PDB file of C-alpha atoms in Angstrom:
ATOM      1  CA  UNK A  27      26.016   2.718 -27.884  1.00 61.00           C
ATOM      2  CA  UNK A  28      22.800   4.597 -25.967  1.00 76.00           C
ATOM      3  CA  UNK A  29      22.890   3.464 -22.193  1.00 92.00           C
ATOM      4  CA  UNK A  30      19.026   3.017 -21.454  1.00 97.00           C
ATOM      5  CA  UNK A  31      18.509   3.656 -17.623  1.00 98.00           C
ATOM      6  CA  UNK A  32      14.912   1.016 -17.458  1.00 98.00           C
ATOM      7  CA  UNK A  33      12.501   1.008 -13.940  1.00 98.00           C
ATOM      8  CA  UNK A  34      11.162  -2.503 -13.304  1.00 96.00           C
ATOM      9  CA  UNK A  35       7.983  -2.344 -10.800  1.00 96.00           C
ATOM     10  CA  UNK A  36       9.354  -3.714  -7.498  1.00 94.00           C
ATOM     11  CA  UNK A  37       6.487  -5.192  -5.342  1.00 89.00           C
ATOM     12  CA  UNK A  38       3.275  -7.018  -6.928  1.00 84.00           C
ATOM     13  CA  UNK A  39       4.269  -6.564 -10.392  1.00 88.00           C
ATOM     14  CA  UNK A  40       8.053  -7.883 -10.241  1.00 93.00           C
ATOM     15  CA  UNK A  41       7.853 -11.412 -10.764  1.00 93.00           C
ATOM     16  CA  UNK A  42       5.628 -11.110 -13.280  1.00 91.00           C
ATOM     17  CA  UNK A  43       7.331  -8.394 -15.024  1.00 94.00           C
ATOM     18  CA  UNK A  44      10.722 -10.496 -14.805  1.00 95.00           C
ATOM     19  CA  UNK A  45       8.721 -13.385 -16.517  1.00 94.00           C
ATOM     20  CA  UNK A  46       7.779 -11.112 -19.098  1.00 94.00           C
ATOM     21  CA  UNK A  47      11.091  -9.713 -20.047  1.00 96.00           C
ATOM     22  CA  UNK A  48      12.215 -13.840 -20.590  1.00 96.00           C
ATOM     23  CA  UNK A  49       9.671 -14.294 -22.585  1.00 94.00           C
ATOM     24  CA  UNK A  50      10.373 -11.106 -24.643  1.00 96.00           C
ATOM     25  CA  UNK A  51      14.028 -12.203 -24.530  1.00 96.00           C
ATOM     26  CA  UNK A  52      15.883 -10.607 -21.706  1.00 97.00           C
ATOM     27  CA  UNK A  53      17.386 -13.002 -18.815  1.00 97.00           C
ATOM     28  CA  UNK A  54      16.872 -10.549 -15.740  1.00 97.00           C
ATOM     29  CA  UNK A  55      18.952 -11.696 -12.448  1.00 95.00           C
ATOM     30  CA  UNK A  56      18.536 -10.199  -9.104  1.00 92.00           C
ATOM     31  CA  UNK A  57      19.514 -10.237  -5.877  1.00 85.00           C
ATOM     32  CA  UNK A  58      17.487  -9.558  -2.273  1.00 79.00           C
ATOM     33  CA  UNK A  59      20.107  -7.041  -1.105  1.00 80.00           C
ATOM     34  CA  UNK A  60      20.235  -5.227  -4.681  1.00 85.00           C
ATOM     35  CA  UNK A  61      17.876  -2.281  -6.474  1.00 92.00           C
ATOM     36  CA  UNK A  62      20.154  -2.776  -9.614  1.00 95.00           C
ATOM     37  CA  UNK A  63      19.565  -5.944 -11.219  1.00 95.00           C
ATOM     38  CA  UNK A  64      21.718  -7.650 -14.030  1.00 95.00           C
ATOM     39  CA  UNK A  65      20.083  -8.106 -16.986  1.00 97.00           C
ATOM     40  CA  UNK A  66      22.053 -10.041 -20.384  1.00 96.00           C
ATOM     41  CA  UNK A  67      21.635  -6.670 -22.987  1.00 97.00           C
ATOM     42  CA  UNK A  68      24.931  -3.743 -22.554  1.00 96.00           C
ATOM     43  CA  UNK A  69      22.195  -1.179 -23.749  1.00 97.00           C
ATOM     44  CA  UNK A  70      20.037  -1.482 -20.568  1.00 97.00           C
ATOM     45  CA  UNK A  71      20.567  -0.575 -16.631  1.00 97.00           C
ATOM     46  CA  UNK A  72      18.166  -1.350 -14.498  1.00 97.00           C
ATOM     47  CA  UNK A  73      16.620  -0.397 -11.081  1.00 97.00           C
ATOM     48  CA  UNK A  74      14.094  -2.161  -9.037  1.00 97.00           C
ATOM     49  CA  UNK A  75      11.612   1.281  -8.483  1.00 96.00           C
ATOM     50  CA  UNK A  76       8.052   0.954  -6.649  1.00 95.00           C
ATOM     51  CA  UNK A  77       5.349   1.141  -9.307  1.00 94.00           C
ATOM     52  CA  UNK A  78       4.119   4.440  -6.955  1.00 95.00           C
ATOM     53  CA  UNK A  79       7.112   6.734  -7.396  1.00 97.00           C
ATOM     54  CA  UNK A  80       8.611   5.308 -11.414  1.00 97.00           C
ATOM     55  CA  UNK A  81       6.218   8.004 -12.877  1.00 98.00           C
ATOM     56  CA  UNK A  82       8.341  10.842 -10.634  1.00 97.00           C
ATOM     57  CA  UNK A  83      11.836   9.399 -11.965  1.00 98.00           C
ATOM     58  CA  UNK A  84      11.191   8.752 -15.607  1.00 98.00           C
ATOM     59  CA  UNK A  85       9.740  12.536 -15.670  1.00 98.00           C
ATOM     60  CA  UNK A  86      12.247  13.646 -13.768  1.00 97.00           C
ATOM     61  CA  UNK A  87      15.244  11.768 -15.678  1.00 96.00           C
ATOM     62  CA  UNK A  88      16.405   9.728 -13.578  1.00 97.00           C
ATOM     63  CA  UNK A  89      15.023   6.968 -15.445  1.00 98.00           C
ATOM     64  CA  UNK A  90      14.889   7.155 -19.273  1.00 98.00           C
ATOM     65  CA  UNK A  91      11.910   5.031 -18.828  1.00 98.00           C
ATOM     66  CA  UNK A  92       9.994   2.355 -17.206  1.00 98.00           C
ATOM     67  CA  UNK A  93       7.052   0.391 -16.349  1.00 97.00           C
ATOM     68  CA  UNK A  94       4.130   1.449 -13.723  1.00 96.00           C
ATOM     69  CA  UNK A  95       0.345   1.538 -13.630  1.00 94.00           C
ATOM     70  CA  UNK A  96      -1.769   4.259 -15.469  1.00 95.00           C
ATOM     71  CA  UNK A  97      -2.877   5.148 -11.789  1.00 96.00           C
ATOM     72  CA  UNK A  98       0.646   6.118 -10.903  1.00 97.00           C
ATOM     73  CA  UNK A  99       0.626   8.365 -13.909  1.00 97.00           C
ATOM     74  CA  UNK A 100      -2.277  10.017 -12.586  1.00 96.00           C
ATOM     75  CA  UNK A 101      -1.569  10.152  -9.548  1.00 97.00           C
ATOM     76  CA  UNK A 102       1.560  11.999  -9.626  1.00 96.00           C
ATOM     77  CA  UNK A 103       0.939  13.968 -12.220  1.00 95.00           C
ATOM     78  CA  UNK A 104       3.728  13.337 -14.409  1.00 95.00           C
ATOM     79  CA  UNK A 105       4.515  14.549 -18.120  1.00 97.00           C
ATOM     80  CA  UNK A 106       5.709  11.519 -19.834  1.00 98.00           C
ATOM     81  CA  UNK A 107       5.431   9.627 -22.724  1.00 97.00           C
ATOM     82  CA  UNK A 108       3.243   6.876 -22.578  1.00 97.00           C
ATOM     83  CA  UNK A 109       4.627   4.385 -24.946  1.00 97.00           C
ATOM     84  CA  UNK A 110       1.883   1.269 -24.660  1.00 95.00           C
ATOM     85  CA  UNK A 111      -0.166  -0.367 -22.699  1.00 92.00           C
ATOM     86  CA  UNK A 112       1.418  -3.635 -21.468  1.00 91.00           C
ATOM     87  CA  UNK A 113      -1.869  -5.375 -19.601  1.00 82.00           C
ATOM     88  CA  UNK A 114      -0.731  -8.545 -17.429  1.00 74.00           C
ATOM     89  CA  UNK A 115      -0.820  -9.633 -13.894  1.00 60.00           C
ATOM     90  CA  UNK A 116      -0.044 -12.956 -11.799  1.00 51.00           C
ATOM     91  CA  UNK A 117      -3.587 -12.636  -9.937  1.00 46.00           C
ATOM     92  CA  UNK A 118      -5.942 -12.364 -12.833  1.00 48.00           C
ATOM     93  CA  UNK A 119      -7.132 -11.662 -16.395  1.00 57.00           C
ATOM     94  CA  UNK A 120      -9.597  -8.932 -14.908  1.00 69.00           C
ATOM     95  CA  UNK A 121      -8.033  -5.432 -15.367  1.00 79.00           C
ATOM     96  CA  UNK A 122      -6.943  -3.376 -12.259  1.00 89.00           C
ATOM     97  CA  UNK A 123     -10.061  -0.693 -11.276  1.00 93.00           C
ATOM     98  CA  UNK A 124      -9.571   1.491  -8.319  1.00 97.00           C
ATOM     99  CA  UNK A 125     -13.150   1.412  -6.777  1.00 97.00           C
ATOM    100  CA  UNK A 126     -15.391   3.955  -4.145  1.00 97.00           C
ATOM    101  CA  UNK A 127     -16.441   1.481  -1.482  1.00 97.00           C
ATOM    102  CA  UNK A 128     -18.620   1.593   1.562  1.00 97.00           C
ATOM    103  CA  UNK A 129     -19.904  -1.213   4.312  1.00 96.00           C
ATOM    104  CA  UNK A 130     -22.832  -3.012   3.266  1.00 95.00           C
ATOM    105  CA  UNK A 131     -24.981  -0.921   5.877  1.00 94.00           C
ATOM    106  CA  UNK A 132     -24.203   2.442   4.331  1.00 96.00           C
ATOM    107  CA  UNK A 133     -26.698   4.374   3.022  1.00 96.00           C
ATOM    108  CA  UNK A 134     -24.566   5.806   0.328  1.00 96.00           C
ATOM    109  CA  UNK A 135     -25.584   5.245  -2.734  1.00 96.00           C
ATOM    110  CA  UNK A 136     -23.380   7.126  -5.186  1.00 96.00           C
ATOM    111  CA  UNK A 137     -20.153   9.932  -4.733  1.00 97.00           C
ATOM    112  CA  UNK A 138     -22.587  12.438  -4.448  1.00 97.00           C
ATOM    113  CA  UNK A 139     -23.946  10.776  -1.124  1.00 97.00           C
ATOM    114  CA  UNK A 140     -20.277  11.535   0.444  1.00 97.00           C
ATOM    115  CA  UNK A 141     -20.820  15.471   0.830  1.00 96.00           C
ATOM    116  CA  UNK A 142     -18.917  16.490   3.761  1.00 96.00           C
ATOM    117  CA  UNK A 143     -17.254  12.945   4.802  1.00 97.00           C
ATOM    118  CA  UNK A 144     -14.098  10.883   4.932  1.00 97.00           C
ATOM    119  CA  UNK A 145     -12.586   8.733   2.542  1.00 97.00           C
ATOM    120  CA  UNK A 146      -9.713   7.303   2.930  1.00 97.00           C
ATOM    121  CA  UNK A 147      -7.086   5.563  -0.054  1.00 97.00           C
ATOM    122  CA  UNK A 148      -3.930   5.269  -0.893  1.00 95.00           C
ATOM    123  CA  UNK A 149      -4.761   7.340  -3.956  1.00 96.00           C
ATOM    124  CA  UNK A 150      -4.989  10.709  -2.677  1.00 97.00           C
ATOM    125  CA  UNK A 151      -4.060  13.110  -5.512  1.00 97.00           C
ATOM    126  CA  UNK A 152      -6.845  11.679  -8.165  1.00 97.00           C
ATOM    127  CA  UNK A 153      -9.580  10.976  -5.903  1.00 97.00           C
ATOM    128  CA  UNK A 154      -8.936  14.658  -4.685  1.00 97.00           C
ATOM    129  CA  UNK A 155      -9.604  15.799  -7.826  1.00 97.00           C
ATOM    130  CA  UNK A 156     -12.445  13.066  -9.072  1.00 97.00           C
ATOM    131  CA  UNK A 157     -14.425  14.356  -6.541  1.00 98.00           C
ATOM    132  CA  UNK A 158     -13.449  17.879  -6.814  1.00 97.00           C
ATOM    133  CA  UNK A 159     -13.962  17.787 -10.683  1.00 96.00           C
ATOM    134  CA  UNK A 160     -17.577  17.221  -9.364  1.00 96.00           C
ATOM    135  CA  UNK A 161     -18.531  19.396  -7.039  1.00 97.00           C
ATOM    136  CA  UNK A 162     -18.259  16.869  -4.373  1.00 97.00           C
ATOM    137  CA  UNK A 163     -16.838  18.248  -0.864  1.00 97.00           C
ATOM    138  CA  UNK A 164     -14.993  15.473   0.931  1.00 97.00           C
ATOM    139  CA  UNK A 165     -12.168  14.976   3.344  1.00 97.00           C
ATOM    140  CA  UNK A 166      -9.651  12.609   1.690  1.00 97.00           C
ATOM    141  CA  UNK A 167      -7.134  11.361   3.892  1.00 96.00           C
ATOM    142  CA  UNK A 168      -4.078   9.156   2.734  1.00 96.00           C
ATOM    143  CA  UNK A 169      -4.053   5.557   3.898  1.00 94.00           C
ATOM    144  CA  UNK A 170      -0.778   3.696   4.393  1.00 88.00           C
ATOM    145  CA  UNK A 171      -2.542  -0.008   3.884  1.00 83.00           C
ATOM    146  CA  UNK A 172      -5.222  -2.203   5.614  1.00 86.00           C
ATOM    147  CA  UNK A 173      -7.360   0.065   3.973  1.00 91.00           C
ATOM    148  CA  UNK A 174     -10.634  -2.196   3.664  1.00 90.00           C
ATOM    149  CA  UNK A 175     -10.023  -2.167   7.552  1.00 91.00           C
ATOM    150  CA  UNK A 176     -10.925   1.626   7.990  1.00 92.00           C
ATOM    151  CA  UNK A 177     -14.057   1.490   6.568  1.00 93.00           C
ATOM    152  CA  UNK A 178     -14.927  -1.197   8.472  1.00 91.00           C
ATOM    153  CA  UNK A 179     -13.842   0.027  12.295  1.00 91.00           C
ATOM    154  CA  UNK A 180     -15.911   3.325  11.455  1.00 92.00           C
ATOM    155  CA  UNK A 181     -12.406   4.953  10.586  1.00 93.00           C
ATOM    156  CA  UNK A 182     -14.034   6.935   7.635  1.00 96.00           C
ATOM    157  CA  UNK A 183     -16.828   6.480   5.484  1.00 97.00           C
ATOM    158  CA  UNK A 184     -15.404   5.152   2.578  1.00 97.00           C
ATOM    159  CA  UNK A 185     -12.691   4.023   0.835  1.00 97.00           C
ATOM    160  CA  UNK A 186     -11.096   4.381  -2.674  1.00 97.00           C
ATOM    161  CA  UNK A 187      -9.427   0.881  -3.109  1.00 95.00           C
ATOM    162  CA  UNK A 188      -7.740  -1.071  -6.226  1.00 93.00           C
ATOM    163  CA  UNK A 189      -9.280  -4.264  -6.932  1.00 92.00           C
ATOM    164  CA  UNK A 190      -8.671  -6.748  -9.919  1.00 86.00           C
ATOM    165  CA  UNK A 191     -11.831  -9.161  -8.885  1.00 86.00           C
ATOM    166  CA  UNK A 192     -13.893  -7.626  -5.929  1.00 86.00           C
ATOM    167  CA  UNK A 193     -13.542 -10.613  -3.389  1.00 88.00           C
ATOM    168  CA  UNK A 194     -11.344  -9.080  -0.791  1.00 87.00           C
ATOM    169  CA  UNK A 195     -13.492  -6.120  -1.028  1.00 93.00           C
ATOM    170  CA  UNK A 196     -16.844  -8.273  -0.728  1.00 92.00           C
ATOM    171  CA  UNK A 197     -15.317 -10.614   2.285  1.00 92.00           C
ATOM    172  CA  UNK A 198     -14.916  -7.565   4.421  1.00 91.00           C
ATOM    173  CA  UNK A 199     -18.479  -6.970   4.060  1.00 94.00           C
ATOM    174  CA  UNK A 200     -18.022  -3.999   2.012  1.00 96.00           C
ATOM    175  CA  UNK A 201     -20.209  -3.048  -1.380  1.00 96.00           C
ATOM    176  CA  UNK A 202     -18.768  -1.035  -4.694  1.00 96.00           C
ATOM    177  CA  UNK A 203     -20.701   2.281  -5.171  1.00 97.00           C
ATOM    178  CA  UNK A 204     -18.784   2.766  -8.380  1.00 96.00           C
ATOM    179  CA  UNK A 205     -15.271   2.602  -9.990  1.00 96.00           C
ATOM    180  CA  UNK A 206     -13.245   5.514 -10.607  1.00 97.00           C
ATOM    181  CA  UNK A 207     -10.405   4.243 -12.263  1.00 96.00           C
ATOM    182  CA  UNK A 208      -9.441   1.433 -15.288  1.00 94.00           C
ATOM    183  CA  UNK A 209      -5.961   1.301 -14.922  1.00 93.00           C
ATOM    184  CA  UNK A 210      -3.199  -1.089 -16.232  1.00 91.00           C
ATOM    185  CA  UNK A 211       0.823  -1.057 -16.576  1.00 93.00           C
ATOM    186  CA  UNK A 212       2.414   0.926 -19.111  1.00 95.00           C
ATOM    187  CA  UNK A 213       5.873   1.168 -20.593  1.00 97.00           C
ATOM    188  CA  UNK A 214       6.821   4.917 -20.268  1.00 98.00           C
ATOM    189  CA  UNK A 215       9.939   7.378 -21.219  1.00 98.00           C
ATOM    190  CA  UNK A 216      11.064  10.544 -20.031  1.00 97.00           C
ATOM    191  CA  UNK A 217      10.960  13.188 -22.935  1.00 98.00           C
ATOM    192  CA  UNK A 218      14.289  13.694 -23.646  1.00 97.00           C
ATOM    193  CA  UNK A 219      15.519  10.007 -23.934  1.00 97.00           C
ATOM    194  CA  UNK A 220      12.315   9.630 -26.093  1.00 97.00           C
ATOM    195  CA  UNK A 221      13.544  12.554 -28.598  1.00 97.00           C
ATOM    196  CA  UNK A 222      17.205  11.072 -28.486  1.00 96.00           C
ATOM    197  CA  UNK A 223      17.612   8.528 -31.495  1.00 95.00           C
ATOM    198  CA  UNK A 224      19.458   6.055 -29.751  1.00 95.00           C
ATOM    199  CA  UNK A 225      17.432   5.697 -26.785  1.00 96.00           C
ATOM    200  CA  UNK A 226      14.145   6.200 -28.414  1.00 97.00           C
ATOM    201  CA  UNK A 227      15.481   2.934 -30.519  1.00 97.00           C
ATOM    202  CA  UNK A 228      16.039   0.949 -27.515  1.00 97.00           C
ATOM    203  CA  UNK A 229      12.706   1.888 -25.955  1.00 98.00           C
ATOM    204  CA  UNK A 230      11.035   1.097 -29.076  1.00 98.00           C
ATOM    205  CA  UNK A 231      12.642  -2.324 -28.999  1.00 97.00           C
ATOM    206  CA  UNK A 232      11.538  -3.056 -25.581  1.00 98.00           C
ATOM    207  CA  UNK A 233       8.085  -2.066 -26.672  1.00 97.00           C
ATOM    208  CA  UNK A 234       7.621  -4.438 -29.595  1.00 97.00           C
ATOM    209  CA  UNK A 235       9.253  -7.529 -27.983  1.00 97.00           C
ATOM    210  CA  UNK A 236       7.237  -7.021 -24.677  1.00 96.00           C
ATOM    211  CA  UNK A 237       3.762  -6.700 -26.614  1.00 96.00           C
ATOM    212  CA  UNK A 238       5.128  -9.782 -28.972  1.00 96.00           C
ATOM    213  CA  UNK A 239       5.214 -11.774 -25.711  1.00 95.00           C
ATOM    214  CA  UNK A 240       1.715 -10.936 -25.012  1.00 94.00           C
ATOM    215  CA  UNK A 241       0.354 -11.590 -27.706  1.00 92.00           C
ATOM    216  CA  UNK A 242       1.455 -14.983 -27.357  1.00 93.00           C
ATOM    217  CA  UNK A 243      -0.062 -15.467 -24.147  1.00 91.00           C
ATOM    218  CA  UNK A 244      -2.270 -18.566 -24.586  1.00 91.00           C
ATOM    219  CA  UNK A 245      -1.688 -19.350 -28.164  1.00 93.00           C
ATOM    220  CA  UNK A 246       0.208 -22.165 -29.133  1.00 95.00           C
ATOM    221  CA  UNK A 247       1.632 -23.524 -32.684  1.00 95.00           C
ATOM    222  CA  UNK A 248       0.019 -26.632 -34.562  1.00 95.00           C
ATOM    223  CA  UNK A 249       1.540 -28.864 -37.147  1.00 96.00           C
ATOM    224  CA  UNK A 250       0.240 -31.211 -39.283  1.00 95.00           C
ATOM    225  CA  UNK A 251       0.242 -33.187 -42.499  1.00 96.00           C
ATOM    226  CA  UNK A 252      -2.669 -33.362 -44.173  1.00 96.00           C
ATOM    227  CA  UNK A 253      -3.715 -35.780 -47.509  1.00 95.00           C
ATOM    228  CA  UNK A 254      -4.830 -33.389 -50.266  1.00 92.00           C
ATOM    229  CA  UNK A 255      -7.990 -34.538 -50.779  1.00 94.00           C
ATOM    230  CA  UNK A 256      -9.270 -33.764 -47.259  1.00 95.00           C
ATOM    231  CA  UNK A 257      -7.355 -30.273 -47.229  1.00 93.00           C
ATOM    232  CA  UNK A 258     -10.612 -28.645 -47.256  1.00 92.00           C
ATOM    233  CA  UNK A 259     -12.063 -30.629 -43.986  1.00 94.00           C
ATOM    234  CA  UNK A 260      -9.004 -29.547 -42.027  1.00 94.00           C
ATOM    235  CA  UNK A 261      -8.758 -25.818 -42.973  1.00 92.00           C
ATOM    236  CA  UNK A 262     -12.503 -25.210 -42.014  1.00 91.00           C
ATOM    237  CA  UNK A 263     -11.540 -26.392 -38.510  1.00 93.00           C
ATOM    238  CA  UNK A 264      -8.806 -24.307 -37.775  1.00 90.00           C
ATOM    239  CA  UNK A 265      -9.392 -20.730 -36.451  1.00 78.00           C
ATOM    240  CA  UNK A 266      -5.706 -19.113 -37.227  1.00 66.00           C
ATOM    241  CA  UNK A 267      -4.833 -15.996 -36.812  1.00 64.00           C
ATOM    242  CA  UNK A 268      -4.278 -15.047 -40.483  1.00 69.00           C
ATOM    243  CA  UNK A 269      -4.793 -18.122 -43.029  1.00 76.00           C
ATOM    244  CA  UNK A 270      -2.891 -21.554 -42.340  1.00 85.00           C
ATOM    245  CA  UNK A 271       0.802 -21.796 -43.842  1.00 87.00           C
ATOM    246  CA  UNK A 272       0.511 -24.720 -46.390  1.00 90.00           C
ATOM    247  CA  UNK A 273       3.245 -26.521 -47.849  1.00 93.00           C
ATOM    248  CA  UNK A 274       3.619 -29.564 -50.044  1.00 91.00           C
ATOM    249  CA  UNK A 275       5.412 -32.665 -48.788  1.00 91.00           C
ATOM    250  CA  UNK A 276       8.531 -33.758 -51.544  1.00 89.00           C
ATOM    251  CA  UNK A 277       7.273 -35.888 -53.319  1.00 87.00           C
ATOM    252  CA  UNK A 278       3.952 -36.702 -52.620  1.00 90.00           C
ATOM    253  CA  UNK A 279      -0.079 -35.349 -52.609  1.00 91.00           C
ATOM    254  CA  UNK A 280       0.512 -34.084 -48.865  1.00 95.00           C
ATOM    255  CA  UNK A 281       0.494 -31.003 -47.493  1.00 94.00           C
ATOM    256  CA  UNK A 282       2.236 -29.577 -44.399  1.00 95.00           C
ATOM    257  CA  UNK A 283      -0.482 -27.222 -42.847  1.00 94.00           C
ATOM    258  CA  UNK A 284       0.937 -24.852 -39.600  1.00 94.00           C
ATOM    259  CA  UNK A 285      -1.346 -22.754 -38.075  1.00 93.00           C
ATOM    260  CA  UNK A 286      -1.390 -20.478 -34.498  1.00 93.00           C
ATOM    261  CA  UNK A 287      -3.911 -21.306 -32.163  1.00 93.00           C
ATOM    262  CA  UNK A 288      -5.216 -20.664 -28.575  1.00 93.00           C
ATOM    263  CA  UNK A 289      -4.501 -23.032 -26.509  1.00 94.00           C
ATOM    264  CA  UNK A 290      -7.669 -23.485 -24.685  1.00 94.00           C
ATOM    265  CA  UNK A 291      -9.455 -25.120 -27.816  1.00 94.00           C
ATOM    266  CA  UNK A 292      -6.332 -27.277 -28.418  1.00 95.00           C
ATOM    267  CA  UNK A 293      -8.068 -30.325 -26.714  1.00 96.00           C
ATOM    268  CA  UNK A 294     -11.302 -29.894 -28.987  1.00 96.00           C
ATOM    269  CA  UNK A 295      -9.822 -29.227 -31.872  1.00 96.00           C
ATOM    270  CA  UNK A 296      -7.100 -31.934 -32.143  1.00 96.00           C
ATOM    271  CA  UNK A 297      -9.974 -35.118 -32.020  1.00 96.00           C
ATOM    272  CA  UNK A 298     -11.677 -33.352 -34.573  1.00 96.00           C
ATOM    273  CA  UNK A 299      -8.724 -32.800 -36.651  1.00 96.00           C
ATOM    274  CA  UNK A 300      -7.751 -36.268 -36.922  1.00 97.00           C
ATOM    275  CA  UNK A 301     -11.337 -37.309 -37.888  1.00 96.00           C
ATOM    276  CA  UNK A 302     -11.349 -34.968 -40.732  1.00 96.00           C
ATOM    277  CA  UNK A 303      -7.805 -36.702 -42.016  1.00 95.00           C
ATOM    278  CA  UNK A 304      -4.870 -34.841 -40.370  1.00 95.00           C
ATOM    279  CA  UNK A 305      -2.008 -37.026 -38.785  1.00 96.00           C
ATOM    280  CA  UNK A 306       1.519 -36.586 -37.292  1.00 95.00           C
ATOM    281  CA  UNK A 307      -0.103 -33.264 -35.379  1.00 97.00           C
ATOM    282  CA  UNK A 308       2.636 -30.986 -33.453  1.00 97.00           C
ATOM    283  CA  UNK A 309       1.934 -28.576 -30.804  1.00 97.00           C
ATOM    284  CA  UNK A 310       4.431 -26.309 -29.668  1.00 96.00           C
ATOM    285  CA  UNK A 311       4.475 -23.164 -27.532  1.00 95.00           C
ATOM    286  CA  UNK A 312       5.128 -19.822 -28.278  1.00 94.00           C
ATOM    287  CA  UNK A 313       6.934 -16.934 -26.966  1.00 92.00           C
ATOM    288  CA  UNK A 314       6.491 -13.916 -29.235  1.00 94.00           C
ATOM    289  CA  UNK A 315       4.550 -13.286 -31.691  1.00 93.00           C
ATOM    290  CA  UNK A 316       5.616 -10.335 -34.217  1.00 90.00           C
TER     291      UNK A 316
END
């Protein structure tokens, strides 16, 4: 049996990520004074790694993999695999951008209007190069947090921040000249446990079930029977992901018609369903879909 050593994000991201793995069928348990949390599978160890330094460890090995932002990635530079993109968050369906921002009084403009001044961001490594990739001579200096507040107190002339929706940036009186970054979390491996069979397997697993679990992020299962003569009606109504599973009731000129749904047009869709003939209708949830 391959031992995978797996990074779960600890900060922001942990909750969520602990949600996801239950949902993708791992029961994750942890404790406040503990980095190494128990988790119900003998082929995984885990360690509770902020998204900023996982990139270092996996590359390094002392991970076999993990999850962290793109930005991370970037960031530190690291040669890893890069396994899939695993896009979810607590806070919002918007993805994560890491943005240039000024006050609203600034007369910048674009990155080129920065020539010779100060930004500030937690990001130091990429912005160093986004604006060096362009000719662009700033001074970027790394911030350790209350970053919006820099700008603001005259600290430095701008800021490269990560937002998901813009209001924190917009309620501090500050304007987006442009984003820099798309980023979102990824499951990654080091390159040796990736070219080892057994813990390329594992990895591989983790993948698919995680990504299953997406999927089935606001979609939910209907069931219904359906007399035979109106099986046309109810099919027209139902936008499934592939075409409806149909089955004949013993005995009889029903059908059994199942079909996967999202779950926002579930209270639409169900008064219409029952006009066009439909009965006995069954929702259930989902947790993976395959």
């Amino acid at each position: 049996m391959s031992l995978l050593k797996l990074g779960i994000p600890k900060g922001s991201l942990e909750d969520a990520t602990v949600d996801l793995f239950l949902r993708a069928g791992w029961r994750i348990r942890r404790s406040s004074r503990n980095y190494f949390p128990t988790v119900d599978d003998p082929e995984l160890r885990l360690s509770l790694v902020r998204a900023q330094e996982m990139s270092r460890y996996v590359a390094d090995g002392v991970l076999d993999a993990g999850l962290t932002g793109k930005d991370w990635i970037l960031e530190n530079d690291s040669d890893v695999v890069e396994v899939c993109d695993l896009v979810y968050s607590k806070a919002s369906t918007n993805p994560a951008r890491w943005v240039l921002v000024v006050p609203n009084d600034s007369p910048v403009q674009r990155p080129e209007d920065l020539h010779g001044k100060v930004v500030a961001t937690e990001l130091v490594n990429f912005t160093r190069r986004y604006f060096a990739e362009r000719g662009i001579e700033v001074a970027v200096e790394f911030s350790w947090g209350a970053t919006e507040a820099k700008v603001v107190e005259g600290l430095c002339d701008a800021i490269v921040e990560v937002t998901e929706t813009g209001s924190t940036i917009r309620a501090h009186g500050l304007r987006i000249v442009e984003t820099l970054l798309v980023t979102n979390t990824q499951l990654i491996a080091n390159h040796r446990a990736w070219a080892d069979p057994g813990r390329r397997r594992k990895i591989e697993q983790v993948a698919q079930l995680l990504q299953a679990a997406l999927r089935a992020d606001g979609m939910v299962g209907l069931k219904m029977n359906v007399p035979g003569e109106r099986m046309e009606d109810v099919i027209d109504l139902l936008p499934s992901l592939q075409a409806p599973t149909v089955a004949h009731l013993f005995r009889t000129d029903w059908l059994s018609v199942e079909a996967v749904v999202e779950e926002r047009v579930v209270r639409d869709l169900v008064p219409k369903l029952l006009a066009a003939g439909a009965t006995g209708i069954i929702e259930y949830p989902l947790n993976k879909i395959l």
